[in-house]
């Protein structure tokens, strides 16, 4: 299914919505644009993931979008909530959130979020796997799509509109509300056995909530609490 970009523009007449049938990365196109700009592509030839990874961005299968926002505390958590909210409202599928902002179904990623600070603005990149019916062999164990999960195609235009509305809404919430909503929505926030890759090696423990800045607390079996500042969290025993 292709995007109906005119319908998206009609829904957000006050916004600048840039559209590319193909682009290297919407992150590049959005960098330097004013707050409120939305950049949407049908295909990315060099889609960027977190930690220098690439993001599989085949033509017509997914949503590839970057939104320019004011920087805010716990913005990445808010964006994960927004992506999950949009998916639920259009498909009825309830996703899990793997801290900090992977949107997952049965541990496989269905959406990912990348926030980059550029010239004092936050460029929020959101990728949603929508209508892929398969993934390359190296990704198949880690990625899924809404179509693979539900057995039905989803409308990328409806999803994009829902996503932009959800981002508007969650970006306005205060930090305490985002922390509360995330803790409620994520099975990873508390009581989950995990392994975490840290610069000095991996640790194993049980998640014990978020601190006031949104960092993940992991309690090791000797009682030591470690504050996890970046990703690299994987569930064990599931
Ligand atoms: C992750 O690794 O989970 C983050 C993936 C972010 C992918 C999106 S797709 C739209 C935007 N453009 C990019 O190149 N990356 C982000």
Short mmCIF file of N, CA and C in Angstrom, two decimals, residues 7-85:
data_model
loop_
_atom_site.label_atom_id
_atom_site.label_comp_id
_atom_site.label_asym_id
_atom_site.label_seq_id
_atom_site.Cartn_x
_atom_site.Cartn_y
_atom_site.Cartn_z
N UNK A 7 -3.59 13.32 1.75
CA UNK A 7 -4.51 13.17 2.90
C UNK A 7 -3.78 13.54 4.19
N UNK A 8 -2.53 13.12 4.31
CA UNK A 8 -1.76 13.47 5.52
C UNK A 8 -1.62 14.99 5.60
N UNK A 9 -1.32 15.62 4.49
CA UNK A 9 -1.16 17.10 4.51
C UNK A 9 -2.47 17.79 4.87
N UNK A 10 -3.59 17.23 4.36
CA UNK A 10 -4.89 17.84 4.69
C UNK A 10 -5.19 17.75 6.19
N UNK A 11 -4.74 16.65 6.81
CA UNK A 11 -4.99 16.46 8.25
C UNK A 11 -4.16 17.42 9.11
N UNK A 12 -3.02 17.88 8.56
CA UNK A 12 -2.11 18.74 9.33
C UNK A 12 -1.77 19.98 8.52
N UNK A 13 -2.80 20.81 8.25
CA UNK A 13 -2.59 21.95 7.34
C UNK A 13 -1.57 22.95 7.88
N UNK A 14 -1.37 22.95 9.20
CA UNK A 14 -0.45 23.94 9.78
C UNK A 14 1.01 23.48 9.74
N UNK A 15 1.22 22.25 9.31
CA UNK A 15 2.58 21.70 9.36
C UNK A 15 3.24 21.67 7.99
N UNK A 16 4.54 21.74 8.00
CA UNK A 16 5.30 21.46 6.77
C UNK A 16 5.53 19.95 6.72
N UNK A 17 5.01 19.32 5.67
CA UNK A 17 5.17 17.87 5.51
C UNK A 17 5.94 17.62 4.21
N UNK A 18 7.21 17.24 4.35
CA UNK A 18 8.05 16.97 3.17
C UNK A 18 7.97 15.49 2.85
N UNK A 19 7.82 15.17 1.58
CA UNK A 19 7.64 13.77 1.17
C UNK A 19 8.68 13.39 0.12
N UNK A 20 9.29 12.22 0.29
CA UNK A 20 10.27 11.71 -0.68
C UNK A 20 9.89 10.28 -1.06
N UNK A 21 9.71 10.00 -2.35
CA UNK A 21 9.51 8.59 -2.74
C UNK A 21 10.70 7.74 -2.31
N UNK A 22 11.90 8.30 -2.44
CA UNK A 22 13.09 7.60 -1.95
C UNK A 22 14.10 8.64 -1.46
N UNK A 23 14.81 8.28 -0.40
CA UNK A 23 15.80 9.19 0.20
C UNK A 23 16.81 8.33 0.94
N UNK A 24 17.98 8.88 1.23
CA UNK A 24 18.94 8.10 2.04
C UNK A 24 18.37 7.88 3.45
N UNK A 25 18.06 8.99 4.14
CA UNK A 25 17.47 8.88 5.48
C UNK A 25 16.64 10.13 5.75
N UNK A 26 15.47 9.95 6.30
CA UNK A 26 14.65 11.11 6.66
C UNK A 26 15.33 11.94 7.76
N UNK A 27 16.27 11.32 8.50
CA UNK A 27 16.98 12.07 9.54
C UNK A 27 17.80 13.19 8.92
N UNK A 28 18.42 12.91 7.77
CA UNK A 28 19.23 13.93 7.09
C UNK A 28 18.33 15.07 6.61
N UNK A 29 17.20 14.69 6.00
CA UNK A 29 16.32 15.72 5.43
C UNK A 29 15.71 16.60 6.52
N UNK A 30 15.47 16.03 7.71
CA UNK A 30 14.81 16.80 8.77
C UNK A 30 15.79 17.68 9.54
N UNK A 31 17.07 17.31 9.52
CA UNK A 31 18.06 18.08 10.29
C UNK A 31 18.09 19.52 9.78
N UNK A 32 17.97 20.47 10.69
CA UNK A 32 18.02 21.88 10.30
C UNK A 32 16.67 22.47 9.95
N UNK A 33 15.63 21.64 9.88
CA UNK A 33 14.28 22.15 9.55
C UNK A 33 13.64 22.74 10.82
N UNK A 34 12.65 23.62 10.63
CA UNK A 34 12.01 24.21 11.81
C UNK A 34 11.19 23.19 12.61
N UNK A 35 10.99 23.52 13.89
CA UNK A 35 10.15 22.67 14.76
C UNK A 35 8.77 22.52 14.12
N UNK A 36 8.25 21.31 14.13
CA UNK A 36 6.94 21.03 13.54
C UNK A 36 7.05 20.34 12.18
N UNK A 37 8.22 20.45 11.54
CA UNK A 37 8.39 19.82 10.22
C UNK A 37 8.30 18.29 10.35
N UNK A 38 7.64 17.70 9.36
CA UNK A 38 7.56 16.24 9.28
C UNK A 38 8.17 15.82 7.94
N UNK A 39 9.06 14.84 7.98
CA UNK A 39 9.65 14.32 6.74
C UNK A 39 9.26 12.85 6.63
N UNK A 40 8.65 12.50 5.51
CA UNK A 40 8.15 11.14 5.31
C UNK A 40 8.75 10.59 4.02
N UNK A 41 9.18 9.35 4.06
CA UNK A 41 9.70 8.72 2.84
C UNK A 41 9.01 7.38 2.62
N UNK A 42 8.90 7.03 1.36
CA UNK A 42 8.33 5.73 0.99
C UNK A 42 9.39 4.63 1.12
N UNK A 43 10.65 5.07 0.94
CA UNK A 43 11.78 4.12 0.98
C UNK A 43 13.02 4.89 1.45
N UNK A 44 13.88 4.22 2.23
CA UNK A 44 15.17 4.82 2.60
C UNK A 44 16.27 3.89 2.10
N UNK A 45 17.29 4.51 1.52
CA UNK A 45 18.41 3.69 1.02
C UNK A 45 19.51 3.55 2.06
N UNK A 46 19.48 4.40 3.10
CA UNK A 46 20.48 4.30 4.18
C UNK A 46 19.79 4.62 5.50
N UNK A 47 18.70 3.89 5.80
CA UNK A 47 17.95 4.11 7.04
C UNK A 47 18.85 3.87 8.24
N UNK A 48 18.79 4.78 9.20
CA UNK A 48 19.67 4.69 10.38
C UNK A 48 18.91 4.12 11.58
N UNK A 49 19.55 3.20 12.29
CA UNK A 49 19.03 2.72 13.56
C UNK A 49 19.86 3.26 14.70
N UNK A 50 19.55 2.86 15.91
CA UNK A 50 20.34 3.30 17.07
C UNK A 50 21.67 2.58 17.09
N UNK A 51 22.61 3.17 17.82
CA UNK A 51 23.93 2.58 18.01
C UNK A 51 24.63 2.29 16.68
N UNK A 52 24.41 3.16 15.70
CA UNK A 52 25.11 3.03 14.41
C UNK A 52 24.62 1.90 13.53
N UNK A 53 23.51 1.27 13.94
CA UNK A 53 22.99 0.18 13.09
C UNK A 53 22.19 0.76 11.94
N UNK A 54 21.84 -0.10 10.98
CA UNK A 54 21.00 0.38 9.88
C UNK A 54 19.55 -0.01 10.17
N UNK A 55 18.63 0.64 9.46
CA UNK A 55 17.20 0.32 9.63
C UNK A 55 16.66 -0.13 8.28
N UNK A 56 16.18 -1.36 8.24
CA UNK A 56 15.64 -1.96 7.02
C UNK A 56 14.46 -1.11 6.54
N UNK A 57 14.56 -0.55 5.33
CA UNK A 57 13.59 0.47 4.90
C UNK A 57 13.12 0.24 3.47
N UNK A 58 12.64 -0.97 3.19
CA UNK A 58 12.22 -1.32 1.83
C UNK A 58 11.01 -0.50 1.39
N UNK A 59 10.90 -0.27 0.10
CA UNK A 59 9.85 0.59 -0.47
C UNK A 59 8.46 0.05 -0.14
N UNK A 60 7.63 0.94 0.40
CA UNK A 60 6.21 0.63 0.55
C UNK A 60 5.85 -0.29 1.70
N UNK A 61 6.83 -0.82 2.42
CA UNK A 61 6.51 -1.80 3.47
C UNK A 61 6.35 -1.18 4.85
N UNK A 62 6.97 -0.02 5.04
CA UNK A 62 6.99 0.53 6.39
C UNK A 62 6.71 2.02 6.40
N UNK A 63 6.66 2.56 7.62
CA UNK A 63 6.57 4.00 7.79
C UNK A 63 7.96 4.47 8.19
N UNK A 64 8.46 5.45 7.44
CA UNK A 64 9.78 6.02 7.72
C UNK A 64 9.57 7.52 7.84
N UNK A 65 9.70 8.03 9.04
CA UNK A 65 9.31 9.42 9.23
C UNK A 65 10.19 10.08 10.30
N UNK A 66 10.49 11.34 10.09
CA UNK A 66 11.22 12.12 11.11
C UNK A 66 10.41 13.38 11.40
N UNK A 67 10.33 13.72 12.68
CA UNK A 67 9.54 14.87 13.12
C UNK A 67 10.47 15.78 13.93
N UNK A 68 10.44 17.06 13.62
CA UNK A 68 11.31 17.99 14.36
C UNK A 68 10.53 18.53 15.56
N UNK A 69 11.11 18.34 16.74
CA UNK A 69 10.43 18.70 17.99
C UNK A 69 11.35 19.56 18.87
N UNK A 70 10.73 20.23 19.84
CA UNK A 70 11.53 20.87 20.88
C UNK A 70 12.12 19.75 21.75
N UNK A 71 13.38 19.85 22.13
CA UNK A 71 13.92 18.84 23.05
C UNK A 71 13.14 18.85 24.37
N UNK A 72 12.98 17.68 24.96
CA UNK A 72 12.23 17.60 26.23
C UNK A 72 12.76 16.40 27.01
N UNK A 73 12.63 16.46 28.36
CA UNK A 73 13.05 15.31 29.15
C UNK A 73 12.21 14.09 28.77
N UNK A 74 12.81 12.93 28.84
CA UNK A 74 12.18 11.63 28.54
C UNK A 74 11.42 11.62 27.21
N UNK A 75 11.91 12.40 26.25
CA UNK A 75 11.24 12.43 24.93
C UNK A 75 11.24 11.05 24.27
N UNK A 76 12.35 10.31 24.41
CA UNK A 76 12.38 9.01 23.72
C UNK A 76 11.32 8.07 24.30
N UNK A 77 11.10 8.13 25.62
CA UNK A 77 10.06 7.29 26.21
C UNK A 77 8.68 7.72 25.67
N UNK A 78 8.48 9.03 25.56
CA UNK A 78 7.20 9.54 25.06
C UNK A 78 6.95 9.09 23.63
N UNK A 79 8.00 9.03 22.83
CA UNK A 79 7.83 8.64 21.43
C UNK A 79 7.50 7.16 21.30
N UNK A 80 8.09 6.33 22.15
CA UNK A 80 7.72 4.91 22.15
C UNK A 80 6.26 4.73 22.49
N UNK A 81 5.81 5.48 23.51
CA UNK A 81 4.39 5.43 23.88
C UNK A 81 3.52 5.88 22.72
N UNK A 82 3.95 6.92 22.01
CA UNK A 82 3.16 7.43 20.90
C UNK A 82 3.06 6.40 19.77
N UNK A 83 4.16 5.75 19.47
CA UNK A 83 4.14 4.74 18.39
C UNK A 83 3.22 3.58 18.78
N UNK A 84 3.32 3.14 20.03
CA UNK A 84 2.47 2.03 20.48
C UNK A 84 1.00 2.44 20.47
N UNK A 85 0.74 3.67 20.86
CA UNK A 85 -0.64 4.18 20.88
C UNK A 85 -1.22 4.22 19.46
#
